[in-house]
Short mmCIF file of C-alpha atoms in Angstrom, two decimals:
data_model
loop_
_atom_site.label_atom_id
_atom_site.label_comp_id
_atom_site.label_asym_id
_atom_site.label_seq_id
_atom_site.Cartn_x
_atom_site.Cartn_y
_atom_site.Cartn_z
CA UNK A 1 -3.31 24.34 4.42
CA UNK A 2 -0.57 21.68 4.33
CA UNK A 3 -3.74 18.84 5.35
CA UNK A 4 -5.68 19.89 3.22
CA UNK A 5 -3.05 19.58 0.14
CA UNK A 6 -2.38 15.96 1.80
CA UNK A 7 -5.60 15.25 1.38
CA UNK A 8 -6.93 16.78 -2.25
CA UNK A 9 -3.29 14.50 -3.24
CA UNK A 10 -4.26 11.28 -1.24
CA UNK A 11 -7.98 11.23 -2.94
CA UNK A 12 -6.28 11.88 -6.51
CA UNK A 13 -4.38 8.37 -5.76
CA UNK A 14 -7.34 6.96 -4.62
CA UNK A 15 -9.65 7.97 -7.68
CA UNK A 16 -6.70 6.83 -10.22
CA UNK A 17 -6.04 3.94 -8.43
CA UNK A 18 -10.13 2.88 -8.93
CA UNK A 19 -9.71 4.22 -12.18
CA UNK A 20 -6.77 1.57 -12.65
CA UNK A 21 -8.99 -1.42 -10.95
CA UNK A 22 -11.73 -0.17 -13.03
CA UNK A 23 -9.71 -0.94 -16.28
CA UNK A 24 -8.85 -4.11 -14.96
CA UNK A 25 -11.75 -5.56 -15.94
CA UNK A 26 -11.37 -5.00 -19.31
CA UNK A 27 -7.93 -6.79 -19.69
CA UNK A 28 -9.14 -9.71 -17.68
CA UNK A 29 -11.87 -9.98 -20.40
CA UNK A 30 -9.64 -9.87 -22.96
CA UNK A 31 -7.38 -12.19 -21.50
CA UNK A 32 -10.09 -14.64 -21.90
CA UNK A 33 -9.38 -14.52 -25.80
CA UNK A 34 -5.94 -16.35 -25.49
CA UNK A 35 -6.15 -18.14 -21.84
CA UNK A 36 -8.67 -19.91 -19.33
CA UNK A 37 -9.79 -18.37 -16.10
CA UNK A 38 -6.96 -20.50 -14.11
CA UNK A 39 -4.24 -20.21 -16.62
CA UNK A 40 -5.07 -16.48 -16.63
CA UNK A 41 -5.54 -16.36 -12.94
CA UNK A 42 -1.95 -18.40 -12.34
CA UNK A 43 -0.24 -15.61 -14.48
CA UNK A 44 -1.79 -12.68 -13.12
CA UNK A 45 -1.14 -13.31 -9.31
CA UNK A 46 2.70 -14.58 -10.50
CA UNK A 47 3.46 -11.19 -12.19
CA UNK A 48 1.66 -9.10 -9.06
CA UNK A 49 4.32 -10.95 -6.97
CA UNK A 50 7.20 -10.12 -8.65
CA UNK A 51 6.19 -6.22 -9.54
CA UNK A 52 5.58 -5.78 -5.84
CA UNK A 53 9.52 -6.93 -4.51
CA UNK A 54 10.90 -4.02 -5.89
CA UNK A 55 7.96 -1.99 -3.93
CA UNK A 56 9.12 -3.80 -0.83
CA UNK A 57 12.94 -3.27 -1.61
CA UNK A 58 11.96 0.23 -1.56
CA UNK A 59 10.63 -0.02 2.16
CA UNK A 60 13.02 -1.65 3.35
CA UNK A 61 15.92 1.17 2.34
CA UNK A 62 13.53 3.89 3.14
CA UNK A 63 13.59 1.78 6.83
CA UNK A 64 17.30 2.00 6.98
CA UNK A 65 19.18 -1.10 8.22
CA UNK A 66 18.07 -2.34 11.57
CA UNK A 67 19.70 -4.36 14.46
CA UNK A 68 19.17 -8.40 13.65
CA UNK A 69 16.80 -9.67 16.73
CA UNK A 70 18.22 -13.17 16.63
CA UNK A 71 16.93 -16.42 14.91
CA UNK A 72 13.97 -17.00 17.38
CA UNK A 73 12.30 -13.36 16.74
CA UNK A 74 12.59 -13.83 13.66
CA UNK A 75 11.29 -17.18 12.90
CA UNK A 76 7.92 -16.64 14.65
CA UNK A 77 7.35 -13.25 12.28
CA UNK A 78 8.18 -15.61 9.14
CA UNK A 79 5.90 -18.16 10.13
CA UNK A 80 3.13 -15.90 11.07
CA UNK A 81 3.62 -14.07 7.18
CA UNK A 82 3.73 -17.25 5.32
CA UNK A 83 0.52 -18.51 7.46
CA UNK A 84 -1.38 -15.60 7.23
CA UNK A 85 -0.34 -14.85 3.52
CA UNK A 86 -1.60 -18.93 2.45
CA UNK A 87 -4.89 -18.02 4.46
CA UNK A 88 -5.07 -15.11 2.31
CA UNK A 89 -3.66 -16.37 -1.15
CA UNK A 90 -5.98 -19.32 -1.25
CA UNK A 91 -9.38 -16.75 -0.38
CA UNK A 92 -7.81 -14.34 -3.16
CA UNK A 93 -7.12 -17.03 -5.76
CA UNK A 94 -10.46 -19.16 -5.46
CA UNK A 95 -12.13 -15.15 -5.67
CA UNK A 96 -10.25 -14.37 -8.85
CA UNK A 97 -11.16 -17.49 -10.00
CA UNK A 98 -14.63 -17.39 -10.19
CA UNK A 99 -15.07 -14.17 -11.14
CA UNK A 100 -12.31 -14.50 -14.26
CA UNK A 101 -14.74 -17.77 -14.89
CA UNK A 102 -17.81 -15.64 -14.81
CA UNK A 103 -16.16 -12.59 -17.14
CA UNK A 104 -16.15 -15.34 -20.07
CA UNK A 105 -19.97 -14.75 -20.35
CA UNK A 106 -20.53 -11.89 -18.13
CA UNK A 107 -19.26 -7.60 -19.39
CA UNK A 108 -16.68 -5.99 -17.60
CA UNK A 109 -19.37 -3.25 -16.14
CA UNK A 110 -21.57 -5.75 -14.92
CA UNK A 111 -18.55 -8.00 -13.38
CA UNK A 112 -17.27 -4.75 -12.17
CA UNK A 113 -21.07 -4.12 -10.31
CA UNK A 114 -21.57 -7.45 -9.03
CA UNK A 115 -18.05 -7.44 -7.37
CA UNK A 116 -18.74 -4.21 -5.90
CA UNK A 117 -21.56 -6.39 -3.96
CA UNK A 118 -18.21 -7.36 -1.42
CA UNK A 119 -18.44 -3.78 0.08
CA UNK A 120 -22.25 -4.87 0.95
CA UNK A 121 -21.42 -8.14 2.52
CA UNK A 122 -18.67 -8.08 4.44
CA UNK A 123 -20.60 -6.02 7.51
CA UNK A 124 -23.72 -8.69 7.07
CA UNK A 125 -20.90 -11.40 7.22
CA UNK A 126 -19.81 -9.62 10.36
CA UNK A 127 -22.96 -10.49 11.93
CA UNK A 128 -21.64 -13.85 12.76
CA UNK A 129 -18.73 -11.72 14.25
CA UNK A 130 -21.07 -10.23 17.00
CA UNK A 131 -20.56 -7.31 14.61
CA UNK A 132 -23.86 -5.67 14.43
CA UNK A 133 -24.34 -3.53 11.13
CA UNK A 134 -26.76 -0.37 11.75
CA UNK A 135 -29.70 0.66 9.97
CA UNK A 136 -27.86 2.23 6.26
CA UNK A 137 -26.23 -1.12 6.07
CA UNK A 138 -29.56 -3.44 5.64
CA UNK A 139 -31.01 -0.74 3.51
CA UNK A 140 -27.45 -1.15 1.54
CA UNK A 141 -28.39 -5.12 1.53
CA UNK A 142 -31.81 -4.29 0.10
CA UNK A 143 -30.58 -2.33 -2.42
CA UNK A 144 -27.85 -4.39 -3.28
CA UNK A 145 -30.32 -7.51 -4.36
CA UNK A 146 -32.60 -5.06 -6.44
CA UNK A 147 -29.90 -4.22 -7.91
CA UNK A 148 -27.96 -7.49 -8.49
CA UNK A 149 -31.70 -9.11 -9.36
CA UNK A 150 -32.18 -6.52 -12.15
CA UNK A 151 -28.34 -6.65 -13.35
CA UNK A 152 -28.32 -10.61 -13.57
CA UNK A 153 -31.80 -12.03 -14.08
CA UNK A 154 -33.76 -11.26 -17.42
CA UNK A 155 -37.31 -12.33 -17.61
CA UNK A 156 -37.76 -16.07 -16.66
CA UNK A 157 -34.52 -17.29 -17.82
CA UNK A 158 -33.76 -16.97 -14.14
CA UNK A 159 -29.57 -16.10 -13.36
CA UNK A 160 -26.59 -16.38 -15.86
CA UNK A 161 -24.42 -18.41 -15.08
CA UNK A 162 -21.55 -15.94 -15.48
CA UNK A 163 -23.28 -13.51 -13.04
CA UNK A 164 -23.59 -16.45 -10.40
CA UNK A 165 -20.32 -17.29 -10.32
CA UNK A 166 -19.53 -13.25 -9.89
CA UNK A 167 -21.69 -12.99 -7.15
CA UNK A 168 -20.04 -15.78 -5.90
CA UNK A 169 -16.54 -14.14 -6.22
CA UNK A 170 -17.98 -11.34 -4.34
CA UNK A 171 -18.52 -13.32 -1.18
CA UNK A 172 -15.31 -14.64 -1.35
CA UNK A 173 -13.74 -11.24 -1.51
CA UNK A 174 -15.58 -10.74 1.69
CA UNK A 175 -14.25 -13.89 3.14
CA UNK A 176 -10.82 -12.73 2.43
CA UNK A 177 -11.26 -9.63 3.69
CA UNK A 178 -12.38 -10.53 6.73
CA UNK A 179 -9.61 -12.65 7.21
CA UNK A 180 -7.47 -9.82 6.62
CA UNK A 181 -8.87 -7.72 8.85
CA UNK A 182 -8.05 -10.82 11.61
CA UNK A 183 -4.46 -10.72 10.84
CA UNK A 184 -2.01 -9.51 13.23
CA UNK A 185 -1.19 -5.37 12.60
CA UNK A 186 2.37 -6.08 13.10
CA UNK A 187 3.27 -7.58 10.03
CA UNK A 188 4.28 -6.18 6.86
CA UNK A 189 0.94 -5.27 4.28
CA UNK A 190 3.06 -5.25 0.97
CA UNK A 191 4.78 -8.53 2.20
CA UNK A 192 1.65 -10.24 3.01
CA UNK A 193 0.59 -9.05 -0.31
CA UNK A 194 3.08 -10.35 -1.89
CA UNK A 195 2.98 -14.11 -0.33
CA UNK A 196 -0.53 -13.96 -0.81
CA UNK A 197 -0.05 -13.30 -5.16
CA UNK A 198 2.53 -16.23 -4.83
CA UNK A 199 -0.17 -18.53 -3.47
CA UNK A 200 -2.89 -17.78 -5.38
CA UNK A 201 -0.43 -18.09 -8.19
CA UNK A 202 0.56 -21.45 -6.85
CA UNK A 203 -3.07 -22.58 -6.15
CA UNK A 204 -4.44 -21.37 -9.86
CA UNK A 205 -1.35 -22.78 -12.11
CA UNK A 206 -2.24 -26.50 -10.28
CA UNK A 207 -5.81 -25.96 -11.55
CA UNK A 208 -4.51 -25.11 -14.97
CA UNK A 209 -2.76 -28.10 -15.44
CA UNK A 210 -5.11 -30.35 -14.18
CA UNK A 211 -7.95 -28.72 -16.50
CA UNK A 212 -6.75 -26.04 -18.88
CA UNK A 213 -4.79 -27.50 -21.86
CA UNK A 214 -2.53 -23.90 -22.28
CA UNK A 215 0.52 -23.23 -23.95
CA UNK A 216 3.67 -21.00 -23.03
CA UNK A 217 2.86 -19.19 -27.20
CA UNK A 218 -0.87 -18.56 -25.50
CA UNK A 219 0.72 -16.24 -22.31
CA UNK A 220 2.81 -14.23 -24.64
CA UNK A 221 -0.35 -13.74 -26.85
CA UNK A 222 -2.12 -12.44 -23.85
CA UNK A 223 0.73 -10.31 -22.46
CA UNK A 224 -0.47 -7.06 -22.48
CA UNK A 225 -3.90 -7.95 -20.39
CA UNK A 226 -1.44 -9.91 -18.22
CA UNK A 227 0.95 -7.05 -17.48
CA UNK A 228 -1.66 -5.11 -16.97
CA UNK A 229 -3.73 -6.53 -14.39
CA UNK A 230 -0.36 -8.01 -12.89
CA UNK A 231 1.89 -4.75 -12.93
CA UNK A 232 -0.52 -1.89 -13.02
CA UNK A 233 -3.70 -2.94 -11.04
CA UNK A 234 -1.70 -5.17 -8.68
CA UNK A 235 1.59 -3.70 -8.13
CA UNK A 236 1.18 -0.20 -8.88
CA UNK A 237 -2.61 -0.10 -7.57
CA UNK A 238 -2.18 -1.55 -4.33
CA UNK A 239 1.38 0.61 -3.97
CA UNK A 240 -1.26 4.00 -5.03
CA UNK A 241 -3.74 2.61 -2.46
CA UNK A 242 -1.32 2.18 0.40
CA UNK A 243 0.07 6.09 -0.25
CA UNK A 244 -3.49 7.79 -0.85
CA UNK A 245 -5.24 6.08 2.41
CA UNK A 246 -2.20 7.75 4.71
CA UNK A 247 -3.92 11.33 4.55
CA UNK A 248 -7.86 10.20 3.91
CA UNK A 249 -10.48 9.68 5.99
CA UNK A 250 -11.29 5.84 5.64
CA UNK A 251 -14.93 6.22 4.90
CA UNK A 252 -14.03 8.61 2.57
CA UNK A 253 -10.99 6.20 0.86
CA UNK A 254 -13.76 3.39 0.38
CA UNK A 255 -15.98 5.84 -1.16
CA UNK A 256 -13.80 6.67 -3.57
CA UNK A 257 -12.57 3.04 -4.22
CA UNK A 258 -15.62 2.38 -4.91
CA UNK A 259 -15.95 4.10 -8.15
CA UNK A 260 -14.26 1.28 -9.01
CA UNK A 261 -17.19 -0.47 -10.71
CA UNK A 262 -18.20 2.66 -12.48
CA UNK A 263 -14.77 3.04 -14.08
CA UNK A 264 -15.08 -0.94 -15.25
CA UNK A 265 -18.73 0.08 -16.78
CA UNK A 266 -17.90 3.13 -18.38
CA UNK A 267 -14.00 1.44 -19.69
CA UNK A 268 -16.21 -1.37 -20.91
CA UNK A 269 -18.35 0.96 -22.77
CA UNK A 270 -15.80 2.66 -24.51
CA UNK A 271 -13.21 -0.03 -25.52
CA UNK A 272 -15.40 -2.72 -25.55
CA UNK A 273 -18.33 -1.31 -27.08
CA UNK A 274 -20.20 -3.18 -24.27
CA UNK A 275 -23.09 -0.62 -23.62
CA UNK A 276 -25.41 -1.51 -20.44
CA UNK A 277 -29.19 -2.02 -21.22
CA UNK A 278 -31.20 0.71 -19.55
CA UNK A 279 -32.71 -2.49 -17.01
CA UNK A 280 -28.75 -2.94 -16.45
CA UNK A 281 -28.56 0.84 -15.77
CA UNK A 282 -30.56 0.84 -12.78
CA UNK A 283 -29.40 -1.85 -11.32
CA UNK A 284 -25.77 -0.38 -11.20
CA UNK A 285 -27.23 2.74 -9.87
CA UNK A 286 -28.94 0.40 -7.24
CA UNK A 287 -25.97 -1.68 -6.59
CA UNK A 288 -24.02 1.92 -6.15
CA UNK A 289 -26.19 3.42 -4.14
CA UNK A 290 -25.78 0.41 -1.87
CA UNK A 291 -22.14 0.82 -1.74
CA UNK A 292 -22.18 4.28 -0.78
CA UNK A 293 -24.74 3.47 2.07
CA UNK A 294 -22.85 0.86 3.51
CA UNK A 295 -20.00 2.91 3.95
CA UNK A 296 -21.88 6.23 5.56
CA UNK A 297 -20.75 6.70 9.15
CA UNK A 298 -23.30 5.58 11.77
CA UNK A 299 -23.98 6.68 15.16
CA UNK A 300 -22.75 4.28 17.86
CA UNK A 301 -25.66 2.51 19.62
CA UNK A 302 -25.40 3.95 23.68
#
């Protein structure tokens, strides 16, 4: 009886944190009123770093104080952090980038859609892994290009550009995923989340300078957007994500995660006013449908 509360509480974390991801979408397009993708970008990651120290103050009381293992334990776990959190930072800010480039021309559904298209990928990236994906998974990948096809190209005017560079944002969500999944269990997930935000910060705000003429008047005109999608969906979402995946199944978290890009369409829809075309429709059902496939349980090959 207890489980089962657990879990009916850890998939009510889940579904508001997608429905806080979801929403995301729509403050990054507005955003795009008062800054430019890297300025944006810069600001965004910067404000998830600092929201998530208190998160890992937290922990680290909850830990309780611990013996100190000397200078050369620690120095290897440091390095090791700060290595794996660059990898990271540099895959998460060159992602953001492109797809907060691509939300100037493309809707927050559709952005929210095409992104989803990471869930799809990263197994048929895994191929070069040795990782073989089964049978639901390639049906996923067909599914996933009717969809994207019918979502991003429009008679013969062949793909937006906005949509391309989504896409493209999608496989680099894969890429840093992957790379996540290679880093070592032992260290800290909020930390590395946390270095990561400062170096995609880092990496961004160089862009910006180089190629974004932006103001410090222009942040504070885009401050709710950027609290938003720095506080809520990065802090608070990821801290939501961490609690609700303790007590649920993972093929049933990333189910529910998923519902990400529906929350982004329908949050678009409303506060937008950014209806889908019917074509558009079916393509989100399509790119859905091959979201939930590729995260069905398979049976293991003998």
């Amino acid at each position: 009886m207890v489980r089962n509360r657990l879990q009916v509480r850890g998939a009510a974390l889940l579904m508001l944190t997608a429905l806080i991801w979801g929403t995301a979408f729509v403050a990054q397009s507005v955003g795009m009123d008062y800054l430019g993708p890297c300025a944006f970008t810069a600001t965004r990651n910067f404000i998830g770093c600092v929201a998530l120290l208190p998160v890992i103050a937290f922990a680290s009381r909850l830990r309780g104080s611990q013996p100190e293992r000397g200078q050369e334990a620690a120095a290897p776990g440091r390095k090791a952090l700060f290595g794996w959190g660059a990898a990271c930072g540099l895959l998460l800010g060159t992602a953001t980038l492109l797809q907060q480039a691509g939300m100037q021309t493309a809707s927050p559904g559709k952005a929210g859609f095409l992104t989803a298209l990471y869930i799809v990928i990263v197994p048929v990236l895994g191929v070069f892994l040795g990782r073989r994906p089964g049978l639901l998974v390639w049906a996923g990948v067909v599914l996933a290009l009717l969809g994207a096809y019918l979502l991003s190209v429009k008679g013969g005017a062949g793909i937006a550009q906005g949509d391309l560079l989504v896409i493209a944002s999608a496989v680099v969500f894969s890429l840093h995923i992957l790379v996540i999944d290679f880093a070592p269990a032992s260290l800290d997930g909020v930390k590395l989340s946390c270095v990561q935000f400062l170096v995609a910060g880092i990496f961004s705000l160089v862009l910006a300078l180089l190629f974004e003429p932006f103001s410090f008047s222009d942040i504070l005109s885009a401050w709710v957007p950027l609290l938003y999608t720095g506080v809520v969906s990065s802090g608070v979402g990821y801290t939501l994500q961490i609690l609700g995946q303790r007590t649920v199944n993972p093929t049933v978290a990333s189910l529910i995660l998923s519902l990400e890009s529906v929350f982004a369409a329908l949050a678009g829809w409303v506060l937008l006013r950014q209806p889908l075309s019917p074509r558009e429709l079916v393509g989100c059902v399509l790119v859905f449908g091959a979201v939930v496939l590729a995260q069905l349980p398979q049976k293991k090959r003998k």
